[in-house]
Short mmCIF file of C-alpha atoms in Angstrom, two decimals:
data_model
loop_
_atom_site.label_atom_id
_atom_site.label_comp_id
_atom_site.label_asym_id
_atom_site.label_seq_id
_atom_site.Cartn_x
_atom_site.Cartn_y
_atom_site.Cartn_z
CA ASP A 15 -24.74 42.03 41.56
CA THR A 16 -26.17 38.64 40.65
CA GLU A 17 -24.79 36.68 43.56
CA VAL A 18 -26.12 34.82 46.52
CA THR A 19 -23.40 34.81 49.16
CA GLN A 20 -23.25 32.21 51.90
CA THR A 21 -21.00 32.25 54.94
CA PRO A 22 -19.18 30.38 56.25
CA LYS A 23 -18.12 28.05 53.43
CA HIS A 24 -17.19 25.32 55.89
CA LEU A 25 -18.34 24.74 59.46
CA VAL A 26 -17.48 22.04 61.98
CA MET A 27 -19.56 22.01 65.14
CA GLY A 28 -20.12 19.82 68.12
CA MET A 29 -23.52 18.42 69.03
CA THR A 30 -23.88 20.86 71.92
CA ASN A 31 -22.83 23.96 69.97
CA LYS A 32 -24.98 26.78 68.66
CA LYS A 33 -24.02 28.22 65.30
CA SER A 34 -25.62 30.16 62.47
CA LEU A 35 -25.42 30.04 58.69
CA LYS A 36 -25.81 33.28 56.78
CA CYS A 37 -27.13 33.99 53.30
CA GLU A 38 -27.16 37.39 51.62
CA GLN A 39 -28.40 38.68 48.28
CA HIS A 40 -28.75 42.19 46.89
CA MET A 41 -30.82 41.41 43.81
CA GLY A 42 -34.10 42.56 45.33
CA HIS A 43 -35.39 39.00 45.47
CA ARG A 44 -38.27 38.61 47.92
CA ALA A 45 -38.34 34.79 48.03
CA MET A 46 -35.47 33.03 49.79
CA TYR A 47 -34.90 29.32 50.37
CA TRP A 48 -32.87 26.91 52.45
CA TYR A 49 -32.02 23.51 50.99
CA LYS A 50 -30.16 20.57 52.50
CA GLN A 51 -28.06 18.38 50.23
CA LYS A 52 -26.51 15.10 51.32
CA ALA A 53 -23.62 13.63 49.35
CA LYS A 54 -24.60 12.34 45.91
CA LYS A 55 -28.23 13.34 46.47
CA PRO A 56 -30.37 16.20 45.14
CA PRO A 57 -31.11 19.26 47.25
CA GLU A 58 -34.13 18.92 49.53
CA LEU A 59 -36.23 21.93 50.40
CA MET A 60 -36.24 22.94 54.08
CA PHE A 61 -37.75 26.43 54.32
CA VAL A 62 -39.16 29.16 52.11
CA TYR A 63 -39.46 32.82 53.04
CA SER A 64 -41.66 35.10 51.00
CA TYR A 65 -41.52 38.84 51.73
CA GLU A 66 -39.64 38.09 54.97
CA LYS A 67 -42.37 35.77 56.21
CA LEU A 68 -41.96 32.01 56.59
CA SER A 69 -44.27 30.46 54.00
CA ILE A 70 -43.07 26.84 53.87
CA ASN A 71 -41.53 24.62 56.53
CA GLU A 72 -40.99 21.12 55.20
CA SER A 73 -41.39 19.50 58.61
CA VAL A 74 -37.82 20.34 59.54
CA PRO A 75 -36.75 19.46 63.12
CA SER A 76 -36.79 22.39 65.54
CA ARG A 77 -33.02 22.19 66.01
CA PHE A 78 -32.98 24.15 62.72
CA SER A 79 -34.41 27.64 63.18
CA PRO A 80 -34.64 29.99 60.19
CA GLU A 81 -34.76 33.76 60.40
CA CYS A 82 -35.22 36.47 57.79
CA PRO A 83 -34.34 39.80 59.45
CA ASN A 84 -34.66 41.83 56.23
CA SER A 85 -35.21 41.40 52.52
CA SER A 86 -31.52 40.77 51.82
CA LEU A 87 -30.58 38.42 54.60
CA LEU A 88 -31.52 34.88 55.57
CA ASN A 89 -30.10 33.02 58.54
CA LEU A 90 -30.28 29.42 59.66
CA HIS A 91 -29.67 28.97 63.38
CA LEU A 92 -28.37 25.57 64.43
CA HIS A 93 -28.60 24.05 67.90
CA ALA A 94 -28.09 20.55 69.26
CA LEU A 95 -27.51 19.03 65.84
CA GLN A 96 -26.87 15.37 65.19
CA PRO A 97 -24.09 13.82 63.07
CA GLU A 98 -26.70 12.91 60.43
CA ASP A 99 -27.32 16.63 59.93
CA SER A 100 -23.91 16.88 58.30
CA ALA A 101 -24.56 18.05 54.75
CA LEU A 102 -24.21 20.89 52.28
CA TYR A 103 -26.69 23.66 53.08
CA LEU A 104 -27.69 25.72 50.07
CA CYS A 105 -29.42 29.07 50.05
CA ALA A 106 -31.33 30.32 47.02
CA SER A 107 -33.39 33.36 46.08
CA ARG A 108 -35.89 34.29 43.43
CA THR A 109 -38.05 37.21 42.42
CA ARG A 110 -41.65 36.73 41.36
CA MET A 111 -40.73 38.00 37.90
CA ASN A 112 -38.00 35.37 37.49
CA THR A 113 -38.73 31.76 36.87
CA GLU A 114 -35.44 30.38 38.16
CA ALA A 115 -33.80 30.41 41.56
CA PHE A 116 -30.24 31.65 42.05
CA PHE A 117 -28.14 29.54 44.40
CA GLY A 118 -25.24 30.31 46.68
CA GLN A 119 -22.15 28.11 46.92
CA GLY A 120 -23.37 26.50 50.07
CA THR A 121 -22.02 25.84 53.56
CA ARG A 122 -20.45 22.44 54.11
CA LEU A 123 -21.52 21.51 57.65
CA THR A 124 -19.93 18.73 59.67
CA VAL A 125 -21.40 17.79 63.04
CA VAL A 126 -19.02 15.89 65.33
CA ALA B 26 -47.46 13.94 43.70
CA GLN B 27 -45.00 15.75 41.52
CA THR B 28 -41.83 13.72 40.98
CA VAL B 29 -38.81 14.09 38.76
CA THR B 30 -36.92 11.04 37.50
CA GLN B 31 -33.47 10.93 35.99
CA SER B 32 -32.80 7.35 34.94
CA GLN B 33 -29.10 7.77 34.14
CA PRO B 34 -26.97 8.03 37.30
CA GLU B 35 -23.82 8.45 35.20
CA MET B 36 -23.01 9.36 31.62
CA SER B 37 -19.76 9.91 29.77
CA VAL B 38 -18.95 11.48 26.43
CA GLN B 39 -15.88 12.24 24.38
CA GLU B 40 -14.85 15.87 24.20
CA ALA B 41 -16.50 17.64 21.21
CA GLU B 42 -19.20 14.97 20.94
CA THR B 43 -22.91 15.31 21.74
CA VAL B 44 -24.64 13.81 24.75
CA THR B 45 -28.28 13.69 25.83
CA LEU B 46 -29.42 13.50 29.46
CA SER B 47 -32.91 12.16 30.16
CA CYS B 48 -35.56 13.45 32.53
CA THR B 49 -39.19 12.56 33.05
CA TYR B 50 -41.62 14.10 35.49
CA ASP B 51 -45.07 13.52 36.81
CA THR B 52 -47.61 16.26 37.40
CA SER B 53 -51.30 16.97 37.00
CA GLU B 54 -50.67 20.71 36.65
CA SER B 55 -50.72 22.48 33.28
CA ASP B 56 -48.69 25.54 34.31
CA TYR B 57 -45.16 24.84 35.52
CA TYR B 58 -41.49 25.36 34.75
CA LEU B 59 -38.68 22.93 34.08
CA PHE B 60 -35.00 23.52 34.56
CA TRP B 61 -31.64 21.89 34.13
CA TYR B 62 -29.10 22.88 36.76
CA LYS B 63 -25.41 22.03 36.73
CA GLN B 64 -23.46 21.43 39.95
CA PRO B 65 -19.68 21.25 39.46
CA PRO B 66 -17.30 20.26 42.27
CA SER B 67 -17.38 23.91 43.39
CA ARG B 68 -20.87 22.97 44.69
CA GLN B 69 -22.79 25.96 43.32
CA MET B 70 -25.98 25.12 41.46
CA ILE B 71 -25.82 26.90 38.12
CA LEU B 72 -28.82 27.28 35.85
CA VAL B 73 -28.18 25.75 32.44
CA ILE B 74 -31.53 26.18 30.74
CA ARG B 75 -35.23 26.68 31.53
CA GLN B 76 -38.48 25.84 29.81
CA GLU B 77 -41.94 27.24 30.44
CA ALA B 78 -44.59 24.54 30.05
CA TYR B 79 -46.90 26.81 28.07
CA LYS B 80 -44.26 27.32 25.38
CA GLN B 81 -44.18 24.71 22.66
CA GLN B 82 -40.82 25.83 21.32
CA ASN B 83 -37.84 24.01 22.80
CA ALA B 84 -35.45 26.24 24.72
CA THR B 85 -31.85 26.65 23.55
CA GLU B 86 -28.83 28.30 25.15
CA ASN B 87 -25.74 28.15 22.96
CA ARG B 88 -24.55 24.52 23.05
CA PHE B 89 -27.41 23.44 25.30
CA SER B 90 -30.89 22.59 24.07
CA VAL B 91 -33.87 20.68 25.38
CA ASN B 92 -36.40 18.31 23.89
CA PHE B 93 -39.61 19.12 25.75
CA GLN B 94 -42.43 16.65 25.18
CA LYS B 95 -45.29 17.89 27.34
CA ALA B 96 -47.70 15.05 26.64
CA ALA B 97 -45.03 12.47 27.40
CA LYS B 98 -43.81 14.53 30.39
CA SER B 99 -40.27 14.30 29.12
CA PHE B 100 -37.56 16.96 29.28
CA SER B 101 -34.17 15.88 27.97
CA LEU B 102 -31.02 18.00 27.75
CA LYS B 103 -28.71 17.86 24.75
CA ILE B 104 -25.17 19.15 25.09
CA SER B 105 -23.42 19.70 21.77
CA ASP B 106 -19.66 20.02 21.27
CA SER B 107 -18.99 18.83 24.83
CA GLN B 108 -16.21 20.61 26.66
CA LEU B 109 -14.13 19.58 29.66
CA GLY B 110 -15.81 22.31 31.68
CA ASP B 111 -19.18 20.64 31.17
CA ALA B 112 -18.19 17.86 33.58
CA ALA B 113 -20.53 18.10 36.56
CA MET B 114 -23.63 16.70 38.20
CA TYR B 115 -26.72 17.69 36.23
CA PHE B 116 -30.08 18.00 37.95
CA CYS B 117 -33.43 18.21 36.24
CA ALA B 118 -35.90 20.28 38.27
CA TYR B 119 -39.62 21.01 38.25
CA ARG B 120 -41.17 24.16 39.67
CA GLY B 121 -44.89 24.34 40.14
CA LEU B 122 -47.74 24.22 42.59
CA ILE B 123 -47.11 21.35 45.00
CA GLN B 124 -49.35 20.91 48.03
CA GLY B 125 -50.63 24.45 47.66
CA ALA B 126 -47.24 26.15 47.37
CA GLN B 127 -44.73 26.94 44.65
CA LYS B 128 -41.85 24.51 45.12
CA LEU B 129 -38.76 23.45 43.22
CA VAL B 130 -38.24 19.67 43.12
CA PHE B 131 -35.09 18.01 41.83
CA GLY B 132 -34.39 14.69 40.17
CA GLN B 133 -31.67 12.40 41.51
CA GLY B 134 -29.04 13.79 39.17
CA THR B 135 -26.79 12.51 36.39
CA ARG B 136 -23.03 12.70 36.76
CA LEU B 137 -21.51 13.67 33.43
CA THR B 138 -17.88 12.87 32.66
CA ILE B 139 -16.11 14.36 29.67
CA ASN B 140 -13.30 12.23 28.25
CA PRO B 141 -10.47 14.16 26.57
#
């Protein structure tokens, strides 16, 4: 299994809603990432988890709350988002022995 | 600060021809990794090729090869015998120690069109 699986693929939410994005991998990778990608732009790093501990937070607003409940699962909890938060959210994972990160297909988020 | 620059927002090539995508980067580190990722309309970032900075030999993967010039901080991607399935956004990426942590930083991307 060489996949990073993200659910849902598409999400539309109101500004007062609470929702969660899910990312799962079964490759034994102990580093997991959340990226945000706006249209026609490169991915921007949001969070890094290493061995289930948050190691990097790129000054992301608190309305985004990451969680890593176990070594295979990474969540991104969303609350009180703004329309400008609409974007593609990409999850990635990597093992220390690998040089490259493996990416999921992303969740296309629209905030209305 | 480490930055990655792709100076070609768009490129096009005839099917079966060769195309080269440019990438330059800025770093003061000596140990780092460089990558080319492909992002088709399906949205998934797919690794095309990687290069370890300590290796002088240019990486190759079938029709894809790089020209890595460490002193010039240049990392271009050559696609030979272009195929319709190569059409995508291509991102050059740098992974190394940035502000005390290992991070992956992307260039702005080059959209590649393959003309039949």
